[in-house]
Amino acid sequence: MKKFAVWLGQGILYAALATVIVVFSHWPAYQNLAADRALIKISISHQGQLLGDCVELTPQELAKLPPNMRAPKSCPRERSPLTIEVDVDGQLAHRQVAKPSGLSGDGAAVVYRRLEVPAGKHHIEVRMKDNARSEGFDYTRSEEVDLAPAEILVVDFDAATRRIILL
Amino acid sequence: MNAQAIRNSWKRFEDTLDVIFPGGSNPLRNLGAIACLMFAILLLSGIYLYAVFDTSVAGAWQSVDALSRQQPWLGGWLRSMHRYAADGFMIATVLHLVREWIMGHHSRFRRVTWLTGIPLLAFLYVSGIGGFWLNWDRLGQYAAVASAELLDALPLLATSLSRNFLSAESVSDRLFSLLVFVHLGVPLLLLFGLWFHLQRITRPRILPPRSVSIGVLASLGIIALAVPVLSTAPAELGLVATALPLDWILLHLLVLADMLSARSTWMLIALVLALLVAAPLFSARATAAVAVVDADNCNGCRRCVEDCPYSAITLEPHPHGKPGQQIAVVAAERCASCGICAGACPSATPFRSVVELVNGIDMPQLSVDMLRRTLLDALASARVPQIIAFGCAHGLDVEALGEADVTGYNLLCTGMLPPSFVEYALRAGAVGVIISGCAEGACEFRLGNTWTAQRLRGEREPHLRRIVSSRDYRVVFAGDRDRGSLDQAIKELRGNAATGINP
Ligand code: HEM
Ligand code: SF4
Ligand code: SF4
């Protein structure tokens, strides 16, 4: 009798463990985006323009430098920050100024942002600036898009063609 | 509720389960071992999965999905075992951690074991999450994108990992190989880390008692058959993976990052890790005196080395012995002050005709000499014949039983009792001897009651001489609450008061 109770008790507890594993390894379903929504993913990794031009050094300036550093030109390596603005249906949905990476600010600036929108038609306008010395935005793009539920629209920048791309 | 109250409730819970899981087969007392068993299942099933896995982006989904569909018996079952064992691994490890925390097992001699456990938890999370990437189904896609977003929040890399998952073209085979490498490499780190984790533990229980192994294997095996793990649709990076059959046991951190933010999730992780690392600092428990070796009484027989539960004793050349003779040396920071070594030493026998019984290795706070003297005094001065009860500080308090004919001694651990003391007490006039302590498989110092039981049965040195009749002593490993079993033993010994060893 006692033996039976032990078997039964163990059976129940192992069944409980098995149930916990089976249930919580599948359920409840995770809805990380509501069924009627779509996603705009702004993902840009881009090296902005140089902040300053190279300057010729005068002989006096050169003389002050240690002999092994005497290059005739001094070229600042720091890059412009990236400014990005995204409008969805005429409303500013995201604005960000991304600093260049790297200790001396000479790396790419990275923008990553997810914007949830209702599925359906939208007017998207993207403005980007990668040159601190210019006026206004250097690149713009606006487009009508029709997003299916759960569809992802990627906003990126193609450095080769110097164009904002929507894909 | 203070820590002590929580500890007591947990102990009560464990004691209750002892009723259903008798003889040391209580899973709650074997959580580390169950975790190891899960790990073993994972490694074995993983070898098969890797053999049939296609490590290219284009072929991964197909190769895993085919397992479930084309060979549901072996391949599909092993795949399901692999997943469910991973879930079980996580559950067992977290419970193991919680239990050791509640029991206060993070300080003093356990500190290194505790601290080396923490990275294992991190490796477990990474291995668990990483496994999902490889299926490269919608769930794998979610896991990969969410992991990348989480990692991008750390200022580790100048580039953004998430950019690798923008479109199908951006996921290269090279990147995919990296994902595979993570899922092979981190579990190996875990294995290596486990070796560190168990460095300070003698004979770690890396496999549970057989009945527990059978129970666990059967549970996993049955659910792997009944509810096989299946892939969702292939990854499609142009669409958000929604309505996912999420594995909450392994992927909850990713959901947390969705709900809070990547940065807050990292802060939370850092906070938990900091708490775990700091736990040993907050416990201000008095440090007890550690074992001390007496050179003249140590002959280097190794018994204490064998029996020490925390690998605290090594043998070194004897300072004033013959060439080749060795002496036991105690590493103070590893010593648990359990006294199990004192009970193992051949010089501990109370029959030695010396005025002061100096043991080869002994506890300053409760030496075998003190035990022999108080025992003789108690038996000599008692008005009624006495039953001697040797208990332990973690079991029932045998010094406060309130019985006129029972004299009790709370040892540091029952394992510190040299078995010859049983015979000695009987010869000195005791009507019976009780040896009590923690429940089977529940020794506070891991091995104390196991060694004691073996020594009394004559299976381990030093052993109790056969001349002592088993009628005259009782072993009651009943934990710290089961007074009933102890009273029963007292009653039985009172009953045969007439016999005993004739001096
Ligand atoms: C991969 C995960 C882990 C595995 C497989 C594992 C396994 C084990 C095993 C087999 C033991 C020996 C048990 C015995 O023989 O008495 C043990 C002991 C221990 N573990 Fe773990 N462990 C893991 C993670 C952790 C974690 C995360 C912690 C806490 C931070 C931890 C804390 C401890 C402590 C304190 C002990 C010593 C218990 C004692 O001295 O009585 N472990 N572990
Ligand atoms: S008291 Fe003895 S047996 Fe216990 S941990 Fe210390 S050296 Fe090892
Ligand atoms: S058991 Fe005693 S004699 Fe043997 S090595 Fe240890 S201290 Fe020395």
XYZ file of C-alpha atoms and ligand atoms in Angstrom:
729
model
C 0.000 0.000 0.000
C 2.757 2.358 1.003
C 4.717 1.304 -2.048
C 1.724 2.044 -4.217
C 1.368 5.492 -2.677
C 5.034 6.187 -3.395
C 4.646 5.138 -7.018
C 1.519 7.183 -7.417
C 3.063 10.239 -5.784
C 6.193 10.029 -7.900
C 4.115 9.511 -11.020
C 2.062 12.596 -10.291
C 5.110 14.747 -9.643
C 7.023 13.612 -12.724
C 3.854 14.147 -14.753
C 3.671 17.654 -13.324
C 7.254 18.338 -14.390
C 6.561 16.947 -17.861
C 3.433 19.080 -18.124
C 5.267 22.247 -17.144
C 7.903 21.549 -19.786
C 5.466 20.674 -22.562
C 3.158 23.573 -21.852
C 5.635 26.372 -21.359
C 7.887 25.308 -24.197
C 5.064 26.149 -26.631
C 2.425 28.159 -24.935
C 1.063 30.811 -24.651
C 1.733 31.953 -28.199
C 3.755 35.132 -28.272
C 2.291 37.991 -30.224
C 5.198 40.395 -30.479
C 3.314 42.453 -33.064
C -0.451 42.851 -33.102
C -2.108 41.082 -36.035
C -2.998 44.238 -37.978
C 0.313 46.061 -37.609
C 3.414 46.361 -39.720
C 6.948 47.434 -38.917
C 9.257 50.102 -40.223
C 12.851 49.253 -39.402
C 15.253 52.134 -39.724
C 18.655 50.561 -39.909
C 21.542 52.630 -41.159
C 25.231 52.223 -40.648
C 27.050 54.967 -42.459
C 30.277 56.905 -42.169
C 29.462 60.626 -42.305
C 31.546 63.159 -44.241
C 34.817 64.417 -42.805
C 34.349 67.264 -40.398
C 37.282 69.296 -41.700
C 39.605 69.417 -44.705
C 43.238 68.594 -44.677
C 45.450 71.600 -44.024
C 49.010 72.197 -45.222
C 51.303 72.770 -42.284
C 53.698 75.689 -42.281
C 57.429 74.895 -41.835
C 57.241 76.426 -38.344
C 54.383 74.133 -37.364
C 56.213 71.158 -38.812
C 59.303 71.953 -36.806
C 57.302 71.728 -33.566
C 56.306 68.142 -34.292
C 58.497 65.175 -33.402
C 60.578 64.195 -36.444
C 58.648 60.987 -37.101
C 55.322 62.830 -37.198
C 56.275 65.497 -39.741
C 53.693 64.915 -42.465
C 53.182 67.916 -44.657
C 49.396 67.709 -44.334
C 47.252 67.366 -41.237
C 44.010 65.575 -41.943
C 41.328 65.534 -39.239
C 39.763 62.081 -39.121
C 36.610 62.975 -37.276
C 33.371 62.379 -39.116
C 30.093 64.303 -39.164
C 27.287 62.920 -37.082
C 24.309 61.471 -38.907
C 20.989 63.233 -38.597
C 17.919 61.360 -39.627
C 14.251 62.239 -39.638
C 11.444 59.947 -40.681
C 7.887 61.161 -41.241
C 5.035 58.726 -41.426
C 1.898 60.213 -42.984
C 3.219 63.715 -42.483
C 3.989 63.224 -38.801
C 7.555 63.172 -37.519
C 7.928 59.594 -36.286
C 11.631 59.488 -35.563
C 14.438 61.982 -35.293
C 17.923 61.086 -34.229
C 21.417 62.488 -34.337
C 23.842 59.576 -34.296
C 27.460 60.201 -33.348
C 30.177 58.465 -35.303
C 31.617 55.437 -33.542
C 35.254 54.946 -32.672
C 37.413 56.679 -30.112
C 38.351 59.489 -32.442
C 34.892 59.683 -33.958
C 36.070 58.315 -37.280
C 33.774 55.289 -37.559
C 30.317 54.719 -38.919
C 27.312 56.187 -37.172
C 24.669 53.562 -36.470
C 20.913 54.111 -36.377
C 18.558 51.306 -35.496
C 14.952 51.891 -34.674
C 11.712 49.963 -34.984
C 8.500 51.840 -35.650
C 5.226 50.009 -35.459
C 2.493 51.272 -37.790
C -0.953 49.986 -38.706
C -0.835 47.798 -41.799
C -2.022 49.523 -44.976
C -1.061 52.546 -47.076
C 1.356 55.117 -45.706
C 3.304 58.064 -46.936
C 6.897 57.803 -45.780
C 9.422 60.600 -45.987
C 13.042 60.105 -44.930
C 15.543 62.928 -44.578
C 19.193 62.379 -43.827
C 22.194 64.583 -43.291
C 25.748 63.271 -43.122
C 27.721 66.479 -43.523
C 27.981 68.927 -40.675
C 29.278 71.608 -43.002
C 26.344 71.658 -45.378
C 23.030 73.402 -44.936
C 19.834 71.367 -44.598
C 19.459 67.690 -45.438
C 21.784 66.023 -47.889
C 19.417 63.229 -48.870
C 15.653 62.883 -48.919
C 13.283 60.306 -50.182
C 9.542 60.060 -50.003
C 7.379 57.205 -51.064
C 3.874 55.759 -50.892
C 4.004 52.284 -49.403
C 1.358 49.661 -48.839
C 2.334 47.420 -45.949
C 0.744 44.032 -45.408
C 0.210 42.899 -41.808
C 3.559 41.909 -40.241
C 5.455 43.238 -43.258
C 8.786 44.916 -42.547
C 9.849 48.029 -44.428
C 13.581 48.600 -44.085
C 14.916 52.126 -44.327
C 18.609 51.982 -45.200
C 21.263 54.060 -46.925
C 23.355 52.760 -49.760
C 26.760 54.411 -49.569
C 27.746 53.296 -53.077
C 24.871 55.033 -54.848
C 24.455 57.622 -52.088
C 20.759 56.971 -51.926
C 18.252 56.313 -49.181
C 16.673 52.974 -49.883
C 13.337 51.579 -48.799
C 13.068 47.838 -49.062
C 10.000 36.775 6.360
C 13.641 36.432 7.260
C 16.147 34.081 5.703
C 15.841 31.566 8.499
C 12.072 31.325 8.113
C 12.389 30.820 4.365
C 15.027 28.161 4.958
C 12.777 26.361 7.388
C 9.819 26.396 5.012
C 11.963 25.067 2.208
C 13.334 22.331 4.461
C 9.830 21.391 5.498
C 8.879 21.188 1.831
C 11.849 18.919 1.115
C 11.041 16.771 4.124
C 7.482 16.392 2.862
C 8.731 15.218 -0.508
C 10.951 12.668 1.258
C 7.767 10.756 2.000
C 7.109 10.277 -1.708
C 10.774 9.964 -2.655
C 12.303 7.777 0.047
C 15.888 6.653 0.425
C 17.657 9.744 -0.865
C 15.735 9.866 -4.147
C 14.246 13.290 -3.486
C 14.746 15.343 -6.674
C 15.025 18.551 -4.660
C 18.134 17.172 -3.024
C 19.567 16.162 -6.398
C 19.031 19.241 -8.502
C 22.681 19.680 -9.503
C 22.780 16.041 -10.523
C 19.534 16.358 -12.480
C 20.993 19.375 -14.276
C 24.035 17.261 -15.179
C 21.767 14.491 -16.458
C 19.918 16.968 -18.676
C 23.252 18.222 -19.954
C 24.296 14.671 -20.782
C 21.066 14.107 -22.732
C 21.703 17.362 -24.586
C 25.247 16.428 -25.531
C 24.273 12.967 -26.753
C 21.222 14.051 -28.739
C 23.182 17.070 -29.977
C 25.811 14.844 -31.604
C 23.143 13.200 -33.709
C 21.466 16.470 -34.594
C 24.756 17.993 -35.640
C 25.530 15.019 -37.852
C 22.403 15.571 -39.924
C 22.319 19.368 -39.684
C 22.956 21.425 -42.804
C 24.965 24.447 -41.706
C 23.955 26.665 -44.628
C 21.240 29.300 -44.435
C 19.408 27.709 -47.328
C 19.567 24.167 -46.012
C 19.237 24.563 -42.246
C 15.460 24.726 -41.999
C 15.003 21.871 -44.425
C 17.480 19.609 -42.638
C 15.878 20.105 -39.231
C 12.323 19.940 -40.476
C 13.057 16.739 -42.364
C 14.147 15.130 -39.094
C 10.686 15.527 -37.640
C 8.842 14.584 -40.796
C 10.957 11.893 -42.392
C 12.300 10.098 -39.360
C 9.829 10.875 -36.592
C 11.016 7.918 -34.521
C 14.714 8.430 -34.142
C 15.515 11.859 -35.528
C 12.307 13.556 -34.526
C 12.359 11.999 -31.103
C 15.980 12.990 -30.508
C 15.206 16.498 -31.664
C 12.342 16.715 -29.188
C 14.514 15.228 -26.443
C 17.136 17.854 -27.200
C 14.646 20.652 -26.736
C 12.886 19.250 -23.699
C 16.179 18.407 -22.017
C 17.233 22.022 -22.563
C 14.021 23.157 -20.883
C 14.658 20.709 -18.062
C 18.254 21.878 -17.765
C 17.103 25.449 -17.262
C 14.443 24.483 -14.731
C 16.798 22.227 -12.762
C 19.588 24.795 -12.742
C 17.419 27.661 -11.600
C 15.906 25.493 -8.861
C 19.412 24.339 -7.897
C 20.506 27.943 -7.569
C 17.411 28.933 -5.605
C 17.809 25.990 -3.264
C 21.500 26.630 -2.586
C 20.691 30.299 -2.017
C 17.884 29.540 0.422
C 20.079 27.057 2.269
C 22.708 29.773 2.596
C 25.171 27.704 0.603
C 27.081 30.602 -0.874
C 29.631 31.531 1.701
C 32.795 30.279 3.360
C 34.004 26.973 1.975
C 31.240 26.974 -0.629
C 32.052 30.406 -1.980
C 34.139 29.204 -4.880
C 31.538 26.605 -5.833
C 28.859 29.272 -5.721
C 30.833 31.804 -7.734
C 31.811 29.259 -10.381
C 28.134 28.349 -10.709
C 27.174 31.840 -11.884
C 28.917 31.728 -15.283
C 27.262 28.358 -15.885
C 23.909 30.074 -15.701
C 25.001 32.644 -18.274
C 26.356 29.933 -20.588
C 23.110 28.064 -20.199
C 21.071 31.066 -21.354
C 23.317 31.652 -24.345
C 23.303 27.990 -25.343
C 19.551 27.774 -24.918
C 18.727 30.867 -26.941
C 21.351 29.970 -29.552
C 19.765 26.612 -30.212
C 16.696 28.275 -31.641
C 18.662 30.241 -34.246
C 19.797 27.075 -35.939
C 16.337 25.828 -36.883
C 16.042 28.978 -38.943
C 12.302 28.823 -38.778
C 10.081 31.746 -37.782
C 10.879 31.138 -34.125
C 14.582 30.963 -34.917
C 14.258 34.185 -36.858
C 12.624 35.864 -33.897
C 15.326 34.539 -31.561
C 18.126 35.671 -33.872
C 16.736 39.162 -34.489
C 15.861 39.694 -30.840
C 19.296 38.441 -29.721
C 20.990 40.783 -32.182
C 18.907 43.723 -30.961
C 19.765 42.828 -27.380
C 23.479 42.587 -28.123
C 23.445 45.820 -30.080
C 22.433 47.641 -26.930
C 25.818 46.785 -25.453
C 28.662 49.040 -26.486
C 30.696 46.039 -27.620
C 30.731 46.286 -31.364
C 30.972 49.327 -33.552
C 28.646 47.806 -36.097
C 25.107 46.714 -35.624
C 24.491 42.974 -35.514
C 20.850 43.552 -36.344
C 21.893 44.713 -39.795
C 22.799 41.124 -40.546
C 19.148 40.185 -40.369
C 17.563 42.899 -42.525
C 16.896 40.711 -45.506
C 17.482 37.195 -46.708
C 20.519 38.391 -48.695
C 22.190 39.838 -45.647
C 22.312 36.502 -43.819
C 25.420 34.915 -45.223
C 26.553 31.338 -44.751
C 29.498 32.759 -42.906
C 27.225 34.441 -40.381
C 25.248 31.261 -40.076
C 28.411 29.291 -39.375
C 29.085 31.742 -36.584
C 25.671 31.014 -35.092
C 26.402 27.293 -35.284
C 29.786 27.886 -33.698
C 28.191 29.731 -30.766
C 25.819 26.848 -30.183
C 28.679 24.350 -30.188
C 31.243 26.458 -28.387
C 29.251 27.838 -25.491
C 28.041 24.406 -24.315
C 31.684 23.316 -24.367
C 32.494 26.323 -22.191
C 29.687 25.171 -19.944
C 31.240 21.718 -19.700
C 34.587 23.238 -18.876
C 32.997 25.587 -16.350
C 31.227 22.662 -14.736
C 34.591 21.064 -14.132
C 35.624 24.210 -12.243
C 32.301 24.270 -10.412
C 32.959 20.794 -9.031
C 36.653 21.263 -8.252
C 36.095 21.667 -4.546
C 33.596 18.890 -4.173
C 34.695 15.350 -3.453
C 32.764 12.753 -5.414
C 30.175 15.189 -6.704
C 26.836 13.625 -7.421
C 26.803 14.212 -11.143
C 24.152 11.635 -11.771
C 20.980 11.409 -9.704
C 19.975 8.207 -7.911
C 18.748 5.621 -10.382
C 15.064 6.050 -9.652
C 15.346 9.787 -10.287
C 17.234 9.258 -13.540
C 14.575 6.836 -14.678
C 11.794 9.219 -13.679
C 13.378 12.155 -15.490
C 14.292 10.188 -18.613
C 10.852 8.619 -18.794
C 9.126 11.989 -18.398
C 11.175 13.574 -21.170
C 10.992 10.513 -23.388
C 7.232 10.339 -23.186
C 6.602 13.992 -23.909
C 9.114 13.855 -26.772
C 6.965 11.110 -28.280
C 3.579 12.532 -27.432
C 4.231 16.185 -28.257
C 7.094 16.248 -30.760
C 8.848 19.541 -31.345
C 8.148 20.821 -34.838
C 9.569 23.703 -36.830
C 7.412 26.656 -37.683
C 7.495 28.006 -41.255
C 10.919 28.883 -42.671
C 12.389 32.215 -41.660
C 11.264 35.103 -43.812
C 13.116 38.258 -42.948
C 10.715 40.543 -44.756
C 8.010 39.696 -42.254
C 7.869 40.046 -38.493
C 7.649 36.604 -36.907
C 4.380 36.814 -34.999
C 2.065 34.478 -33.092
C 5.023 32.323 -32.121
C 4.818 29.099 -30.116
C 7.430 30.577 -27.827
C 9.560 28.538 -25.459
C 9.084 30.661 -22.371
C 11.441 28.528 -20.339
C 14.418 29.354 -22.536
C 13.513 32.572 -24.329
C 11.964 34.731 -21.630
C 14.863 37.184 -21.628
C 14.149 38.091 -25.244
C 10.504 38.794 -24.442
C 11.600 40.855 -21.480
C 13.747 42.936 -23.812
C 10.712 43.460 -26.070
C 8.605 44.556 -23.151
C 11.076 46.777 -21.338
C 13.932 47.707 -23.613
C 17.248 46.131 -24.435
C 19.019 48.498 -22.117
C 16.756 47.926 -19.113
C 17.040 44.213 -19.703
C 20.809 44.436 -19.506
C 20.531 46.489 -16.342
C 18.282 43.851 -14.851
C 20.681 41.079 -15.874
C 23.588 43.030 -14.418
C 21.656 43.573 -11.209
C 20.848 39.882 -10.813
C 24.431 38.878 -11.568
C 25.730 41.458 -9.111
C 23.374 40.137 -6.440
C 24.549 36.592 -7.061
C 28.192 37.599 -6.926
C 27.619 39.680 -3.805
C 25.640 37.018 -1.952
C 28.729 35.559 -0.268
C 29.664 39.023 0.986
C 26.378 39.683 2.747
C 26.329 36.551 4.807
C 28.073 37.353 8.029
C 28.283 33.941 9.554
C 30.940 33.287 12.125
C 33.771 31.227 10.766
C 34.220 27.996 12.669
C 37.549 26.475 13.612
C 38.889 24.159 10.935
C 40.399 20.697 11.208
C 43.858 20.458 12.759
C 46.393 17.698 12.070
C 48.637 16.302 14.798
C 51.870 15.183 13.192
C 52.696 12.539 15.796
C 49.351 10.831 15.353
C 49.074 10.972 11.591
C 50.535 8.082 9.638
C 49.429 9.291 6.234
C 46.838 6.563 5.745
C 44.699 8.721 3.418
C 41.393 7.875 5.010
C 40.624 11.480 5.854
C 41.588 12.509 2.320
C 39.135 9.984 0.942
C 36.316 10.999 3.235
C 36.614 14.786 3.275
C 33.560 16.051 1.343
C 35.195 19.272 0.172
C 38.616 18.144 -1.047
C 40.197 20.116 1.768
C 42.910 17.618 2.684
C 46.030 16.691 0.748
C 48.980 14.529 1.687
C 52.471 15.943 1.888
C 55.816 14.547 3.017
C 55.833 13.994 6.767
C 58.079 16.505 8.585
C 59.474 13.972 11.020
C 58.672 10.613 9.546
C 60.565 8.060 7.516
C 61.270 8.889 3.885
C 58.112 8.319 1.881
C 55.829 8.764 4.891
C 53.129 11.318 4.428
C 51.025 13.637 6.534
C 47.583 15.116 6.030
C 47.464 18.870 5.399
C 44.231 20.869 5.650
C 43.537 23.812 3.349
C 41.753 26.101 5.800
C 39.737 28.049 3.204
C 38.234 24.849 1.844
C 37.471 23.246 5.174
C 33.799 23.016 6.097
C 34.501 22.324 9.780
C 32.398 19.206 9.530
C 34.745 16.896 11.403
C 34.128 13.995 9.041
C 37.906 13.586 8.853
C 38.097 13.128 12.626
C 35.691 10.224 12.346
C 37.817 8.700 9.598
C 41.152 8.695 11.367
C 42.460 5.419 12.793
C 43.897 7.259 15.814
C 40.415 8.268 16.918
C 39.646 5.026 18.676
C 38.710 5.735 22.293
C 40.108 2.368 23.403
C 43.636 3.745 23.219
C 45.051 3.801 26.720
C 46.298 7.340 26.691
C 45.343 10.026 29.135
C 44.640 12.504 26.395
C 43.202 11.043 23.233
C 44.984 12.961 20.504
C 43.575 12.248 17.083
C 45.575 12.448 13.871
C 43.135 15.052 12.636
C 40.634 16.717 14.901
C 38.292 19.615 15.476
C 39.471 22.066 18.144
C 35.898 22.964 19.098
C 34.870 19.362 19.719
C 37.745 16.909 19.817
C 37.407 13.154 20.183
C 39.161 13.526 23.524
C 36.448 15.904 24.748
C 33.852 13.481 23.492
C 35.440 10.522 25.292
C 35.775 12.430 28.565
C 32.237 13.800 28.649
C 30.901 10.407 27.622
C 32.684 8.646 30.489
C 31.635 11.351 32.961
C 28.018 11.143 31.888
C 27.897 7.377 32.143
C 29.669 7.381 35.501
C 27.507 10.036 37.086
C 24.115 8.992 35.732
C 21.598 7.704 38.267
C 19.788 5.521 35.763
C 21.271 3.468 32.918
C 21.799 5.680 29.933
C 21.152 5.467 26.237
C 23.762 7.477 24.365
C 22.556 9.486 21.369
C 25.101 10.832 18.897
C 23.377 13.466 16.808
C 24.456 16.303 14.598
C 24.054 20.040 14.691
C 21.896 19.896 11.562
C 19.626 17.086 12.657
C 17.470 16.744 15.758
C 18.914 18.378 18.850
C 19.755 15.252 20.859
C 21.105 17.300 23.758
C 17.616 18.619 24.441
C 15.492 15.504 24.202
C 14.317 15.804 27.809
C 14.581 12.083 28.585
C 16.182 11.169 31.903
C 17.785 8.039 30.477
C 19.193 9.553 27.288
C 22.451 11.489 27.079
C 22.915 13.237 23.785
C 25.862 14.749 21.936
C 25.360 17.113 19.040
C 28.393 16.536 16.863
C 29.370 18.932 14.081
C 28.240 16.244 11.669
C 27.339 12.646 12.405
C 30.214 11.718 10.123
C 32.688 12.844 12.786
C 31.781 9.945 15.050
C 34.510 7.297 15.058
C 32.457 4.074 14.925
C 34.473 2.571 17.762
C 32.697 5.043 20.054
C 29.574 2.934 19.722
C 31.339 -0.105 21.121
C 33.125 2.060 23.655
C 29.905 3.541 24.993
C 28.326 0.107 25.289
C 31.336 -1.285 27.124
C 31.299 1.715 29.430
C 27.771 0.851 30.455
C 25.397 2.435 27.988
C 22.238 0.407 27.422
C 22.150 1.372 23.795
C 23.454 3.858 21.293
C 21.525 5.988 18.826
C 23.191 7.554 15.828
C 21.014 10.239 14.282
C 21.485 12.921 11.682
C 20.238 14.433 8.450
C 17.930 12.386 6.241
C 19.459 10.104 3.646
C 20.908 12.117 0.786
C 20.382 15.313 2.754
C 23.608 15.633 4.751
C 24.537 19.271 5.226
C 28.111 18.210 4.461
C 27.075 15.964 1.608
C 28.688 12.690 2.657
C 28.554 12.511 6.471
C 25.618 10.188 6.946
C 26.623 8.045 3.969
C 30.092 7.423 5.394
C 28.687 6.826 8.877
C 26.222 4.247 7.600
C 28.969 2.487 5.649
C 31.348 2.497 8.605
C 28.684 1.045 10.876
C 27.875 -1.656 8.335
C 31.551 -2.525 8.067
C 31.817 -1.401 4.445
C 34.157 1.463 5.099
C 37.169 2.123 7.300
C 37.232 2.674 10.185
C 34.467 0.155 10.750
C 32.404 -0.849 13.726
C 33.517 -4.239 14.969
C 31.144 -7.105 14.226
C 31.164 -8.019 17.886
C 28.720 -5.176 18.480
C 25.228 -6.542 18.075
C 22.940 -4.531 15.873
C 20.352 -4.900 18.629
C 22.301 -2.460 20.744
C 22.368 0.521 18.437
C 19.976 2.277 16.109
C 20.678 4.515 13.153
C 18.017 7.182 12.735
C 18.751 9.432 9.780
C 15.529 11.319 10.088
C 16.403 14.947 9.599
C 15.693 17.617 12.167
C 11.958 17.209 12.611
C 11.172 13.539 12.774
C 11.142 13.112 16.537
C 8.839 10.105 16.162
C 11.510 7.879 14.598
C 13.928 8.833 17.342
C 11.409 8.083 20.104
C 10.744 4.737 18.502
C 14.468 3.935 18.576
C 14.683 4.966 22.233
C 11.756 2.753 23.041
C 13.311 -0.237 21.328
C 16.653 0.219 23.055
C 14.957 0.539 26.440
C 13.289 -2.774 25.699
C 16.509 -4.681 25.364
C 18.256 -2.988 28.230
C 19.038 -6.378 29.707
C 21.565 -7.408 27.053
C 24.507 -5.449 25.768
C 28.176 -6.147 25.538
C 29.642 -7.697 28.629
C 32.722 -5.836 29.593
C 24.866 24.285 -15.404
C 24.413 24.452 -14.260
C 24.861 23.730 -13.007
C 25.139 22.409 -12.818
C 25.074 21.303 -13.846
C 25.501 22.246 -11.437
C 25.842 21.053 -10.864
C 26.214 20.874 -9.545
C 26.555 19.619 -8.941
C 26.572 18.288 -9.651
C 26.872 19.860 -7.643
C 27.333 18.832 -6.618
C 26.189 18.371 -5.788
C 26.639 17.394 -4.754
O 27.335 16.435 -5.101
O 26.311 17.577 -3.590
C 26.726 21.266 -7.418
C 26.950 21.909 -6.220
C 26.729 23.240 -5.985
N 26.253 24.167 -6.901
Fe 25.873 23.822 -8.857
N 25.454 23.459 -10.822
C 25.060 24.388 -11.740
C 24.852 25.727 -11.536
C 24.965 26.341 -10.307
C 24.632 27.714 -10.067
C 24.097 28.682 -11.108
C 24.873 27.931 -8.741
C 24.700 29.200 -7.966
C 25.113 30.344 -8.328
C 25.350 26.713 -8.153
C 25.707 26.546 -6.832
C 26.144 25.374 -6.259
C 26.584 25.230 -4.897
C 26.636 26.325 -3.838
C 26.944 23.891 -4.713
C 27.514 23.264 -3.450
C 26.495 22.521 -2.675
C 27.081 21.920 -1.421
O 28.242 22.148 -1.121
O 26.364 21.223 -0.712
N 25.392 25.766 -9.134
N 26.317 21.878 -8.596
S 36.425 19.192 8.789
Fe 37.745 17.638 7.852
S 36.392 16.478 6.511
Fe 35.316 18.368 6.999
S 35.864 19.744 5.332
Fe 37.345 20.124 6.970
S 39.064 18.813 6.476
Fe 37.337 18.076 5.256
S 43.054 9.709 8.632
Fe 44.351 10.342 10.322
S 46.195 9.144 10.078
Fe 45.099 8.973 8.157
S 45.993 10.600 6.888
Fe 44.187 11.477 7.893
S 44.985 12.407 9.787
Fe 46.559 11.045 9.006
